[in-house]
Coordinates of C-alpha atoms in Angstrom, one line a residue:
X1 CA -3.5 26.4 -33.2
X2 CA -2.4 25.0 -29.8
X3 CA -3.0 21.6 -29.2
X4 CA -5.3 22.2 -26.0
X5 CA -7.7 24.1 -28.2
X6 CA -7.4 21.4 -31.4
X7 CA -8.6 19.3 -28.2
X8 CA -11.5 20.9 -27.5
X9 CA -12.4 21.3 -31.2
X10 CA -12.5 17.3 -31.4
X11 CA -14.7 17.1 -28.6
X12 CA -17.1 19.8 -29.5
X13 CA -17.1 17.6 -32.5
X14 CA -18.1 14.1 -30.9
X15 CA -20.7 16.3 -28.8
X16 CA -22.2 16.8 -32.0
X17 CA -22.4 13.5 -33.1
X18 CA -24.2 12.6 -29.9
X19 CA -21.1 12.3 -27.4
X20 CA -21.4 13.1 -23.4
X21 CA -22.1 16.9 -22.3
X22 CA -19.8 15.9 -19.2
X23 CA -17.1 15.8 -21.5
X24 CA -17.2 18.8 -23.0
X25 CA -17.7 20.2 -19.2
X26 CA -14.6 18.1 -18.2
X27 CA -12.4 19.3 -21.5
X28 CA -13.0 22.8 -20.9
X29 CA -12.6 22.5 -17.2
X30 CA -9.0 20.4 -16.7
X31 CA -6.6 23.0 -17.4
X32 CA -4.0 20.7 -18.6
X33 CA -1.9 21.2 -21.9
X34 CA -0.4 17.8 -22.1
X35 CA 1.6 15.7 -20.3
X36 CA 4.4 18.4 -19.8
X37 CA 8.5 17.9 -20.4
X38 CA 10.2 14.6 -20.9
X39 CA 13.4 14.3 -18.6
X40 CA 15.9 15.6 -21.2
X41 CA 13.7 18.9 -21.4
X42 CA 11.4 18.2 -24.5
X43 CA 7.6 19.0 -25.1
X44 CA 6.5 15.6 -24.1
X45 CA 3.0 15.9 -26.2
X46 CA 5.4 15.8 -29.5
X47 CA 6.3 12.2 -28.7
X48 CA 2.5 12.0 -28.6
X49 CA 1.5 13.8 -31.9
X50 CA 3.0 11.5 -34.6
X51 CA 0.8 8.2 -32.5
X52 CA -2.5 10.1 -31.5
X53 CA -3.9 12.7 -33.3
X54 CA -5.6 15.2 -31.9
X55 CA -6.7 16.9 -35.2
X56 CA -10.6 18.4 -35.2
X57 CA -10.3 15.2 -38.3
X58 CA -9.3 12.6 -35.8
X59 CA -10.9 9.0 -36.2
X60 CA -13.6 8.1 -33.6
X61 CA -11.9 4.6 -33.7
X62 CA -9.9 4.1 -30.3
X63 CA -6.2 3.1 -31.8
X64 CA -6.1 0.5 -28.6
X65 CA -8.5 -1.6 -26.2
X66 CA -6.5 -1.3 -23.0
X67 CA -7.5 -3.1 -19.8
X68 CA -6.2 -1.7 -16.7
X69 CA -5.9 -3.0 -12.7
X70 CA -4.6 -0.6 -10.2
X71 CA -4.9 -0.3 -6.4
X72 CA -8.5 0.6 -5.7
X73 CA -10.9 1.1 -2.7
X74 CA -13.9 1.3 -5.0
X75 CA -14.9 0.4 -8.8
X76 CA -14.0 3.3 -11.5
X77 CA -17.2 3.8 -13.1
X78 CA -17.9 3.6 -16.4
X79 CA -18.8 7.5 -17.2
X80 CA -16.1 8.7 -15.0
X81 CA -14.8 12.0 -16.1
X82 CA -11.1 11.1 -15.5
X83 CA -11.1 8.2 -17.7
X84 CA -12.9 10.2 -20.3
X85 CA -10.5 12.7 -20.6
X86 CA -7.5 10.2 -20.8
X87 CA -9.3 8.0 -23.4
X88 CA -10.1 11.4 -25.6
X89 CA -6.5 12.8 -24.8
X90 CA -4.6 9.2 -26.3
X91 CA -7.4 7.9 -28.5
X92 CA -8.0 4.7 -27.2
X93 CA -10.4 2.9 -24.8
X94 CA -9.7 2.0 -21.0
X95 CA -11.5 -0.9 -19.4
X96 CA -11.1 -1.2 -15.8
X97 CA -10.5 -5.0 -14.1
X98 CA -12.8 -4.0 -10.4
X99 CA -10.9 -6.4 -8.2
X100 CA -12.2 -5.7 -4.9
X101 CA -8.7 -4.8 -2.9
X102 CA -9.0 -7.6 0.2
X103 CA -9.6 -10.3 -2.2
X104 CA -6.9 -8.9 -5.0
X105 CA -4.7 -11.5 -6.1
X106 CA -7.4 -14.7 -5.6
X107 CA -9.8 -12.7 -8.3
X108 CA -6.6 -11.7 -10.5
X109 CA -5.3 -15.2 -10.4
X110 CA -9.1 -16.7 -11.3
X111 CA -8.7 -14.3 -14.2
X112 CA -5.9 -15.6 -15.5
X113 CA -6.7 -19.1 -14.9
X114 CA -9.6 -18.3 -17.1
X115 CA -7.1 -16.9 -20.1
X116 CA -8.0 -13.2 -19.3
X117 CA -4.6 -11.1 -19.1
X118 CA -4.7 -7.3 -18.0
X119 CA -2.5 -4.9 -20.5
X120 CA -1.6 -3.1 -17.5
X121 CA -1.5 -4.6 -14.0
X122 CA -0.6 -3.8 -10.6
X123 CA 1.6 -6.7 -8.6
X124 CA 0.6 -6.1 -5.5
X125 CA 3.1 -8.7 -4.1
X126 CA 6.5 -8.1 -5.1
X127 CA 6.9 -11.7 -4.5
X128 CA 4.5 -12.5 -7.2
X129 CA 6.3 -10.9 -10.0
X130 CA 8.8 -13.9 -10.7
X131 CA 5.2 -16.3 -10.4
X132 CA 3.7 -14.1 -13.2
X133 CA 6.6 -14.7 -15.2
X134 CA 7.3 -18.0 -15.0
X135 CA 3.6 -18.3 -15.8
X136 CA 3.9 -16.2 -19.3
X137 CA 1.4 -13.6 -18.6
X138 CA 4.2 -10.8 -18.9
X139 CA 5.5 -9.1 -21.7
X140 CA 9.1 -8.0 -21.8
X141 CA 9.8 -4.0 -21.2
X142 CA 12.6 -2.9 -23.2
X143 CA 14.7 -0.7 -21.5
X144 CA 14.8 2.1 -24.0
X145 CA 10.9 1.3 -24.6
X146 CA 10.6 2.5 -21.0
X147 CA 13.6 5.4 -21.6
X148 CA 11.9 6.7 -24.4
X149 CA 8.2 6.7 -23.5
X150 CA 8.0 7.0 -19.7
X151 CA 11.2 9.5 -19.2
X152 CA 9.6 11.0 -16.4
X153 CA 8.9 7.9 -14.4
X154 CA 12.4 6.3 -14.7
X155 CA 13.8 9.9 -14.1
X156 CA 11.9 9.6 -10.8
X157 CA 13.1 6.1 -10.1
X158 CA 17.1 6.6 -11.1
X159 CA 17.1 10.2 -8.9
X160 CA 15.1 9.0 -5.6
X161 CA 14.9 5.0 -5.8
X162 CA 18.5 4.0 -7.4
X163 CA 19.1 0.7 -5.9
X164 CA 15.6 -0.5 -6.9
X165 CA 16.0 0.2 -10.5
X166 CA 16.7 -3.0 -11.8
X167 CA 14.4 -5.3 -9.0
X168 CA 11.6 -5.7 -11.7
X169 CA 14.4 -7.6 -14.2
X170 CA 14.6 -11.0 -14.0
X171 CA 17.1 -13.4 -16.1
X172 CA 18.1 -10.0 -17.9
X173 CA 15.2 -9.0 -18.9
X174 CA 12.8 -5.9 -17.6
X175 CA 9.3 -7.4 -16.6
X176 CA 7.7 -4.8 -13.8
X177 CA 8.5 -1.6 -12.6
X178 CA 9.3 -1.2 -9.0
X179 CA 6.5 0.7 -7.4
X180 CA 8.9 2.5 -4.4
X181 CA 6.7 3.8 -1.8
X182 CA 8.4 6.9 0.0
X183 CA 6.0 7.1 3.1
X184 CA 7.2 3.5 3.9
X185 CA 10.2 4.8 5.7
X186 CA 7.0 5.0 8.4
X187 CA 6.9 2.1 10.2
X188 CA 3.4 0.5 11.3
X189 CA 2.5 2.5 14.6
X190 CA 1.7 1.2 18.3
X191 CA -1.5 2.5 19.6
X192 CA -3.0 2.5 22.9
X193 CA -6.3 3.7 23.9
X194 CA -5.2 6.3 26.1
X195 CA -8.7 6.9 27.8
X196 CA -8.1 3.7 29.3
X197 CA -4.4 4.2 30.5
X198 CA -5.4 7.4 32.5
X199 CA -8.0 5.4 34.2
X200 CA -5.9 3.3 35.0
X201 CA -3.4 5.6 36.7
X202 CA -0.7 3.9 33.6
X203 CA 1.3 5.0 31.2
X204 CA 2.3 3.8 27.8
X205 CA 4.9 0.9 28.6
X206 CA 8.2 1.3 27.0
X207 CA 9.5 -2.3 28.2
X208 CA 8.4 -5.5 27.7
X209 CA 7.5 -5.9 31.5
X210 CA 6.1 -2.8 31.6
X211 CA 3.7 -3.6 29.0
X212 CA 2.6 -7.2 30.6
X213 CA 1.8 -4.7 33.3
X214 CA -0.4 -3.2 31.3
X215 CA -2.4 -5.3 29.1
X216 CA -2.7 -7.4 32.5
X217 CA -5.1 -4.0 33.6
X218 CA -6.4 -3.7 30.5
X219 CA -8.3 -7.0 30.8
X220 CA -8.8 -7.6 34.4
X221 CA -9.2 -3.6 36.0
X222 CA -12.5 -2.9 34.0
X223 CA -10.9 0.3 31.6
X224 CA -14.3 0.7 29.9
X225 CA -16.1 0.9 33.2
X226 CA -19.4 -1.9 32.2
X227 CA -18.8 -4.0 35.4
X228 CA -17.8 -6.7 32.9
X229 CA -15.0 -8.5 32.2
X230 CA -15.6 -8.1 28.6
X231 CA -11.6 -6.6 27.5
X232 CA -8.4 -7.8 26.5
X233 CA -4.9 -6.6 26.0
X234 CA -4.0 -7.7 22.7
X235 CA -4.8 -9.3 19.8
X236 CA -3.2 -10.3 16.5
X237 CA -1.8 -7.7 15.1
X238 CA 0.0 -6.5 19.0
X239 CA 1.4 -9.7 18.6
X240 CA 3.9 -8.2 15.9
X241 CA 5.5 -5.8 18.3
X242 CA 5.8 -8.7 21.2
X243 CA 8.1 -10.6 18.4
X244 CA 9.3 -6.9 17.7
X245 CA 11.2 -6.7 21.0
X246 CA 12.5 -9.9 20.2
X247 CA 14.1 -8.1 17.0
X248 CA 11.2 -10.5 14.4
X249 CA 8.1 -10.3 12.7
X250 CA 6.2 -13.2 12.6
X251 CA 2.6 -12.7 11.6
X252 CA 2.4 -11.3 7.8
X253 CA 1.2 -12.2 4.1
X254 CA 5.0 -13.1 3.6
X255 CA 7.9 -14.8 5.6
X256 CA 9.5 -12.1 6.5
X257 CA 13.4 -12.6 6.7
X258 CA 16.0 -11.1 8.8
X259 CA 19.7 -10.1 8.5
X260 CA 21.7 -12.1 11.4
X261 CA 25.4 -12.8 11.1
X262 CA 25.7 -11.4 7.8
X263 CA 23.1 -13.5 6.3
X264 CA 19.5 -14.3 6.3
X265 CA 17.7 -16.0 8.7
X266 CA 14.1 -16.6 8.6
X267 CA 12.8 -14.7 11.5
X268 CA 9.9 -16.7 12.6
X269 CA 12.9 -19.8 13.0
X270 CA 15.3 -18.1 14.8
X271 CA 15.2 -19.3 18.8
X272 CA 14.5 -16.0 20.5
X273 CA 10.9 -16.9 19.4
X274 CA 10.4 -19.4 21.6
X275 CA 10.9 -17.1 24.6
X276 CA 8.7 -14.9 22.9
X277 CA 5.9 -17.6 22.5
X278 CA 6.2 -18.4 26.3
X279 CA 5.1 -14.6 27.0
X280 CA 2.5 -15.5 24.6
X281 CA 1.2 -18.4 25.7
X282 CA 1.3 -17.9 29.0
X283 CA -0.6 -14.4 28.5
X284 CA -3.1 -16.3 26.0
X285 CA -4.0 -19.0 29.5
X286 CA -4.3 -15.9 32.1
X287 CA -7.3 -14.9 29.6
X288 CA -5.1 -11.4 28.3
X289 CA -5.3 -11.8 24.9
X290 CA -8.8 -11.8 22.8
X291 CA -9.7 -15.7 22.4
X292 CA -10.8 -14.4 18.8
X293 CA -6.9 -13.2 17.9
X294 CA -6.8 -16.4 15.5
X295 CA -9.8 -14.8 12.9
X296 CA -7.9 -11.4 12.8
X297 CA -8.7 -7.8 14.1
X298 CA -9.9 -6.7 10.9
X299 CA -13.8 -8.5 10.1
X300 CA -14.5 -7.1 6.8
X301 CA -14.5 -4.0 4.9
X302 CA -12.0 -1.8 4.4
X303 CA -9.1 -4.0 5.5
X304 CA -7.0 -1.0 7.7
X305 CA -10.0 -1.0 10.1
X306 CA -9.1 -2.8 13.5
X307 CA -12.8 -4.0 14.5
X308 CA -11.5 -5.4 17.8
X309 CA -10.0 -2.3 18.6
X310 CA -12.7 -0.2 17.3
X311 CA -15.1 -2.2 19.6
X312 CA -13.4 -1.6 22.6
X313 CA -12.5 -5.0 23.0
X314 CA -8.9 -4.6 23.0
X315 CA -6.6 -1.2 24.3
X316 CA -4.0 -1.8 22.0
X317 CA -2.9 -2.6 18.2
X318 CA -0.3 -2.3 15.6
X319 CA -2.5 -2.2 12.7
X320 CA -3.0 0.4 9.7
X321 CA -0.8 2.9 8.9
X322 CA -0.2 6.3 10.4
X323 CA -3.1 8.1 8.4
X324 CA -5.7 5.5 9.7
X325 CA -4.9 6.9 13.1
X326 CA -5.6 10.8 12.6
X327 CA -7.1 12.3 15.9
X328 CA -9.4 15.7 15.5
X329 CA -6.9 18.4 16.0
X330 CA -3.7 16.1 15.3
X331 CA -2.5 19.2 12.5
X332 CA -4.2 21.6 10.7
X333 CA -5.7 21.6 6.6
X334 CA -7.3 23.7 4.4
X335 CA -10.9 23.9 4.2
X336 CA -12.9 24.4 1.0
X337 CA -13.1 27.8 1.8
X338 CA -8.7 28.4 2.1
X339 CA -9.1 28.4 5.6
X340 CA -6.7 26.5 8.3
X341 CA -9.2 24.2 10.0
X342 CA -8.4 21.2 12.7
X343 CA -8.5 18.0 10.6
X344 CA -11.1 15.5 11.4
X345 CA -10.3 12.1 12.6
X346 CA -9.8 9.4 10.3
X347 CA -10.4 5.7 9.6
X348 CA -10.1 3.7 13.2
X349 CA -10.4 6.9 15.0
X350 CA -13.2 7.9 13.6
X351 CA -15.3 4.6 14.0
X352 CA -13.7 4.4 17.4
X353 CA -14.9 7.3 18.7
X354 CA -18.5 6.9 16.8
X355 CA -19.0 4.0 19.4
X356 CA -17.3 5.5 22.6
X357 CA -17.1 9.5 21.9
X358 CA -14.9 9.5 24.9
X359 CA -12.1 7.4 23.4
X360 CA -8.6 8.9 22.9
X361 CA -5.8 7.0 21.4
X362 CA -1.9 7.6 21.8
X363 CA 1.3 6.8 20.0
X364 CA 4.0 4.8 21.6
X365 CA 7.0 3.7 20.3
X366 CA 7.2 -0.2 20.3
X367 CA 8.3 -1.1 23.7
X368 CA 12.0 -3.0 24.7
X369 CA 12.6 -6.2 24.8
X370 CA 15.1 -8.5 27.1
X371 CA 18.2 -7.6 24.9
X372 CA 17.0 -4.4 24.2
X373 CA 15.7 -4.7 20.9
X374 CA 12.3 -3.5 19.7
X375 CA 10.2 -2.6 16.2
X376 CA 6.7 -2.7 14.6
X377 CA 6.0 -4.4 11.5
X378 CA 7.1 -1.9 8.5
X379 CA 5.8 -2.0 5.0
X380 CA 8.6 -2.3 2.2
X381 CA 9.9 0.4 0.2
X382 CA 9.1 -1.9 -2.8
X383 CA 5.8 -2.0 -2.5
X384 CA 4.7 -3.6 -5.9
X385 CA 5.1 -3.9 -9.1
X386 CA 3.4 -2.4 -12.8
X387 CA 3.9 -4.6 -15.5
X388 CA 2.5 -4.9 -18.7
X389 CA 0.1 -8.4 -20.1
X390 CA 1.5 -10.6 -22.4
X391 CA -1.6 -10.2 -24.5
X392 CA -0.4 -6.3 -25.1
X393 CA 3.0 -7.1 -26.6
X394 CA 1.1 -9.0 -29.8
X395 CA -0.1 -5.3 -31.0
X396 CA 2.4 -3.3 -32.5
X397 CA 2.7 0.0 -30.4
X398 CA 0.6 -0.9 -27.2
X399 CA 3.5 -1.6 -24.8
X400 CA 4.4 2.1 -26.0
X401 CA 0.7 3.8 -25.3
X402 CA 0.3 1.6 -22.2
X403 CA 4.0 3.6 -21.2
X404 CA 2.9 6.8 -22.6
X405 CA -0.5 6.7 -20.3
X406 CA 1.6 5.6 -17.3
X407 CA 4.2 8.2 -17.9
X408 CA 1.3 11.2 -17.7
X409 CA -0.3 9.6 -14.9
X410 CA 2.4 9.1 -12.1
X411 CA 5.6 10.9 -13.1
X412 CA 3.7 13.7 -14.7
X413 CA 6.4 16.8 -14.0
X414 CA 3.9 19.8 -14.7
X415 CA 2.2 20.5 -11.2
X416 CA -0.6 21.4 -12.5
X417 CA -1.4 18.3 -14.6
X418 CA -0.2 16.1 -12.0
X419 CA -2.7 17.2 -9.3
X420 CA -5.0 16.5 -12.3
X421 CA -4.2 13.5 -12.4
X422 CA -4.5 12.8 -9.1
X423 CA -7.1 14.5 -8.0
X424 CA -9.4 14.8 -11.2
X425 CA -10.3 18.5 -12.4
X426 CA -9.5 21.5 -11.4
X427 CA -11.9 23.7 -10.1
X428 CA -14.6 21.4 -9.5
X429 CA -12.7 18.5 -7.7
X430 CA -10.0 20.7 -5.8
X431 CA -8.0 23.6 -6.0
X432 CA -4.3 25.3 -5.0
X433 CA -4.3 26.2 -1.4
X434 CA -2.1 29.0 -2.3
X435 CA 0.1 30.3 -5.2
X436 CA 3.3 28.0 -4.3
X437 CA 1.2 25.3 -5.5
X438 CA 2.9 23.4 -2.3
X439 CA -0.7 22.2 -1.3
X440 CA -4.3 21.5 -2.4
X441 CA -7.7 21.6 -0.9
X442 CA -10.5 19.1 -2.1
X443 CA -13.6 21.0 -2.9
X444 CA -17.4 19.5 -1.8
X445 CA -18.8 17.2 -1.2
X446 CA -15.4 15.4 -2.6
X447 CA -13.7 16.7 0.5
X448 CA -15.7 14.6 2.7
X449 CA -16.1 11.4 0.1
X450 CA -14.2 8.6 0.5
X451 CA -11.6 7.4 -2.6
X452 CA -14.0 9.9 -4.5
X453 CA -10.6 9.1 -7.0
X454 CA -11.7 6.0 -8.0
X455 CA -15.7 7.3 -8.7
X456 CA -14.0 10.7 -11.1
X457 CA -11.3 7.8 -12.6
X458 CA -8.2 9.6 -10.9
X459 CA -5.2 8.3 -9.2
X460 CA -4.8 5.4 -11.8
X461 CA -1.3 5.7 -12.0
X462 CA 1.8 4.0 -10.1
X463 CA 3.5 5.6 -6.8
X464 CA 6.7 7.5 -7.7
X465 CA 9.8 7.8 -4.7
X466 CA 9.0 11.4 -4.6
X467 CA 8.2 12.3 -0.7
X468 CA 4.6 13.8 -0.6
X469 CA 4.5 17.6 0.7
X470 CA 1.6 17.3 2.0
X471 CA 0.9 18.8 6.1
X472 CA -0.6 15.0 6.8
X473 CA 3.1 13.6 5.7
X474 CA 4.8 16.8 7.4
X475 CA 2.9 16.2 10.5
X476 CA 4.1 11.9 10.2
X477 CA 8.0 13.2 10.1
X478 CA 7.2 15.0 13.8
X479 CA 6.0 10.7 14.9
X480 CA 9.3 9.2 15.1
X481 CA 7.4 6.6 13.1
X482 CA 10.7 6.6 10.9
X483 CA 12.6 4.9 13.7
X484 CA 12.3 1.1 15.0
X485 CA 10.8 -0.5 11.7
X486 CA 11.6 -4.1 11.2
X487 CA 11.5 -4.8 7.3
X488 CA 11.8 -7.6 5.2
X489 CA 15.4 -8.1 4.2
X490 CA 13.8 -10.4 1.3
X491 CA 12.0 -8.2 -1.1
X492 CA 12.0 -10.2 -3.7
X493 CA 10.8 -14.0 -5.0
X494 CA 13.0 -16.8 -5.6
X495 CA 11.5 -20.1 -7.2
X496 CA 11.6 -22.4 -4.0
X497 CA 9.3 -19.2 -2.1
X498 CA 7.2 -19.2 -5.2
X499 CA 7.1 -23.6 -4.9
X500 CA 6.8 -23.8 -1.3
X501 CA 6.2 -19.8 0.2
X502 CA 2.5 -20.5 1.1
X503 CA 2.6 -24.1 2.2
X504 CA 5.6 -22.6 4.5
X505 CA 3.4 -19.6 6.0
X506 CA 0.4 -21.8 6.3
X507 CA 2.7 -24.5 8.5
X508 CA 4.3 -21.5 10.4
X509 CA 0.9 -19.8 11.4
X510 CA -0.1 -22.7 12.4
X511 CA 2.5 -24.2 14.7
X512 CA 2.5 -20.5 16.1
X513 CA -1.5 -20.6 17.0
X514 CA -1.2 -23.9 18.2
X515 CA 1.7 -22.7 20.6
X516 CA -0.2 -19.5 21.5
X517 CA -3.5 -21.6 22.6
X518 CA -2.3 -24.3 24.8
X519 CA -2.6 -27.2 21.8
X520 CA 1.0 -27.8 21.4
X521 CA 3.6 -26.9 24.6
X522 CA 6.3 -24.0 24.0
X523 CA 9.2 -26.9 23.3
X524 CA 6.8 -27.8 20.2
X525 CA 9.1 -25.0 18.1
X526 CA 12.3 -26.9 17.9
X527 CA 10.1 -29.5 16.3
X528 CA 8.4 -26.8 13.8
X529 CA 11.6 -25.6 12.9
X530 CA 12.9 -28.8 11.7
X531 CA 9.8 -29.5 10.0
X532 CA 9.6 -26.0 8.3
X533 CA 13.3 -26.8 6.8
X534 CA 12.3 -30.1 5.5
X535 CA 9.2 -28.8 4.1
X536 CA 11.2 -26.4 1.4
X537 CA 12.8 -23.9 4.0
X538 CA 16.5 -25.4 3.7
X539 CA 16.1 -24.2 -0.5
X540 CA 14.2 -21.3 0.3
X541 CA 16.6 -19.9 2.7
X542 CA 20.0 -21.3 0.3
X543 CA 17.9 -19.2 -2.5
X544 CA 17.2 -16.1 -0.4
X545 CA 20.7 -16.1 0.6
X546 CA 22.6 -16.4 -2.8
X547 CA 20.2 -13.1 -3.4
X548 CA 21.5 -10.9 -0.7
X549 CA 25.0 -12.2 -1.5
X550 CA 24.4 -10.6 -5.1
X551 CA 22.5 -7.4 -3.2
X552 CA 23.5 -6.7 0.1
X553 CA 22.4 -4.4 2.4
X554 CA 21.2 -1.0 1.0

């Protein structure tokens, strides 16, 4: 009897003991047969058998309580299908931690300040991993414990992300699992409201003067055509790629280091910055940039959404990422009916042009400073971290079942049961665009929900280095949006970022506003910086140094 079927007996079974009908809908419906081939070839469902039974005579007693935090835009939902499946396919019960995603770490830190430790949980900082530690909240991962029961996902790891392997071990021992982000080889992109440059008679600057030129008409040539003077040039997040063409990043959740003289250098120290915050300044007195720059772009909500932009109070940003930005037309998708279609405008387009249906945006690539240097804000290629709650480690076999469900989730090497678990159930969530299995279209109303994944329970696994085939990638690769990206050379924690990291961001944002506004006069850096060294930099940067001595450049 095949194991799929022995499945379906066990629900069948439940159903008659007064289980769900949705399950026995969502049983028959998944066509998935397990969680297909470890990386050396075997059936991966016979590492499963001897642990979970699915026998017709299988106890209704979950083998585990597991708790679970992952990247969501919306709760999971109690009934969803998705989590019904998994919790029937491993025998054990999955409790979902609903941290709304803008307030992440404050509500996961209130958690475990309260004694409440997630089995599995996303570190959404990479800088917070070491904190976590330090704090004993993490259970060791044994390096053959992640070998043996997540093949797939360390396969994925050694083949496509190498040099990240070990980044989640700290004083020899394995505490998170680098979460490598492929799409991150696309920077943040520059975008101009292109509706406004063609009135204007302008085009999209690709120098620094060119763009003072601009923003200058943006806020004192009417663009929107009101009779008021109601528009700026720039806000916050523009300010990024003003420091970008003077080869820094400066306004971020992290300090953001950079590689000078084989070395690193804090880049919101080093002295080109003070010729950057004269543009600034100066720009911020002629009344170019919006007076509200020092609340943010974003003002609530779903935190890729550039309000001021949206608004039409400012004709150009650097915030979101390359699929917030999706113009009607920009490539073309399958419909629910396998047809090519135009795809729709997304995220800050589509609010954009709900509140001026003439509004066009463009692309440009971040425009040239006085040495010739230029880049937009890009997001590391280590995006987080999954690790595993000290709690977990005190029940014998939990670390494994916690590997074994991430294992099916993310690396899952079957096509077929990894759009499953992506997507949720095939058939009635989405289908194959066509036999190469290359592709798939979401099915309604799903197709036109937003992060249905998180209502159905799909999409709780971790990001694997694989490059996504989709046409929305495909069509990224054709935005030079590879090209220009200023990283972090500092991926990583050390103990003085973890001791004085925020107090040093705080101090540096706000020397930098008080520059920007008038409050403090341009010469007022030399001053920060020496402050900002006496305040913890000098350690932090001896620390972050002794790091990239040990790791280089990759």
């Amino acid at each position: 009897m095949s194991r799929k079927f022995e499945f379906v007996q066990m629900a069948a079974k439940k159903l008659r003991r007064g289980g769900s009908a949705l399950l026995l809908i969502a049983v028959l419906a998944i066509v998935v047969s397990g969680c297909g081939d470890n990386a050396d070839g075997t059936d991966a469902d016979n590492v499963h058998v001897s642990a979970v039974s699915t026998d017709a005579s299988a106890s209704d007693t979950p083998l585990y309580d597991i708790s679970w935090t992952m990247h969501q835009n919306f709760p999971v939902t109690e009934d969803a299908e998705m989590v019904r499946y998994l919790e029937q396919k491993f025998n054990v019960n999955l409790t979902f931690w609903n941290l709304e995603n803008n307030k992440y770490e404050a509500l996961l830190d209130m958690k475990l300040a309260q004694g409440a430790i997630p089995d599995l949980f996303r570190i959404r900082q990479p800088q917070d991993l070491l904190k976590y530690e330090q704090q004993g909240v993490l259970a060791e991962i044994p390096q053959e414990m992640l070998e043996k029961y997540a093949p797939n996902l360390m396969k994925a790891l050694r083949d496509h992300a190498p040099d990240y392997q070990n980044y989640g071990v700290i004083d020899g021992k394995y505490y998170g699992i680098p979460v490598i982000n492929p799409t991150n080889i696309y920077r943040i992109p520059v975008v101009y409201r292109q509706d406004w440059l063609d009135k204007l008679g302008l085009s999209v600057p690709q120098t620094l003067a060119e763009f003072e030129k601009v923003i200058y008409a943006f806020s004192n040539e009417d663009p929107d055509g009101n009779g008021i003077k109601d528009t700026y040039g720039l806000s916050s997040e523009g300010m990024n790629v003003v420091f970008g063409a003077f080869g820094q990043i400066v306004f971020a959740d992290q300090l953001y280091f950079g590689v000078k003289d084989g070395g690193l250098v804090v880049g919101a120290l080093q002295p080109e910055m003070k010729e950057a915050l004269q543009y600034l300044s100066k720009w911020y007195q002629d009344g170019v940039i919006d007076p509200t720059f020092i609340t943010g772009e974003n003002k609530g909500g779903y935190k890729h959404l550039s309000h001021s932009f949206i608004n039409g109070t400012i004709g150009m940003t650097s915030m979101g990422n390359y699929y917030h930005w999706i113009q009607d037309g920009d490539y073309l998708k399958w419909n629910s009916n396998g047809e090519e279609v135009p795809v729709e405008a997304t995220f800050n387009v589509k609010e954009l042009t709900a509140v001026h249906p003439d509004a066009r945006i463009v692309f440009g690539r971040p425009f040239s400073g006085p040495e010739g240097k230029r880049g937009s804000k890009a997001y590391d290629m280590l995006m987080s971290f999954t690790a595993i709650g000290a709690d977990a480690a005190k029940e014998p076999g939990k670390r494994e079942m916690i590997l074994r469900l991430l294992d099916c989730m993310s690396a899952n090497p079957d096509p077929d049961e990894a759009a499953s678990m992506k997507y949720g159930i095939q058939g009635t969530h989405w289908q194959w665009a066509s036999p190469a299995k290359d592709d798939v279209i979401i099915r309604p109303p799903y197709d036109h929900t937003f992060s249905y994944q998180n209502q159905i329970g799909a999409g709780l696994g971790m990001t694997v280095p694989t490059m996504p085939t989709e046409r929305r990638e495909k069509w990224a690769a054709t935005l030079g949006l590879d090209q220009d990206g200023i990283y972090n050379a500092l991926e990583v924690a050390t103990p003085s970022l973890i001791k004085y990291g925020s107090d040093l961001i705080k101090l540096k944002n706000k020397a930098y506003i008080s520059i920007i506004t008038g409050d403090k006069p341009v010469d007022y850096f030399d001053t920060f910086v020496k402050e900002f060294m006496a305040a913890g930099g000098t350690q932090v940067l001896r620390e972050a140094n002794d790091w990239y001595k040990e790791h280089g450049e990759k």
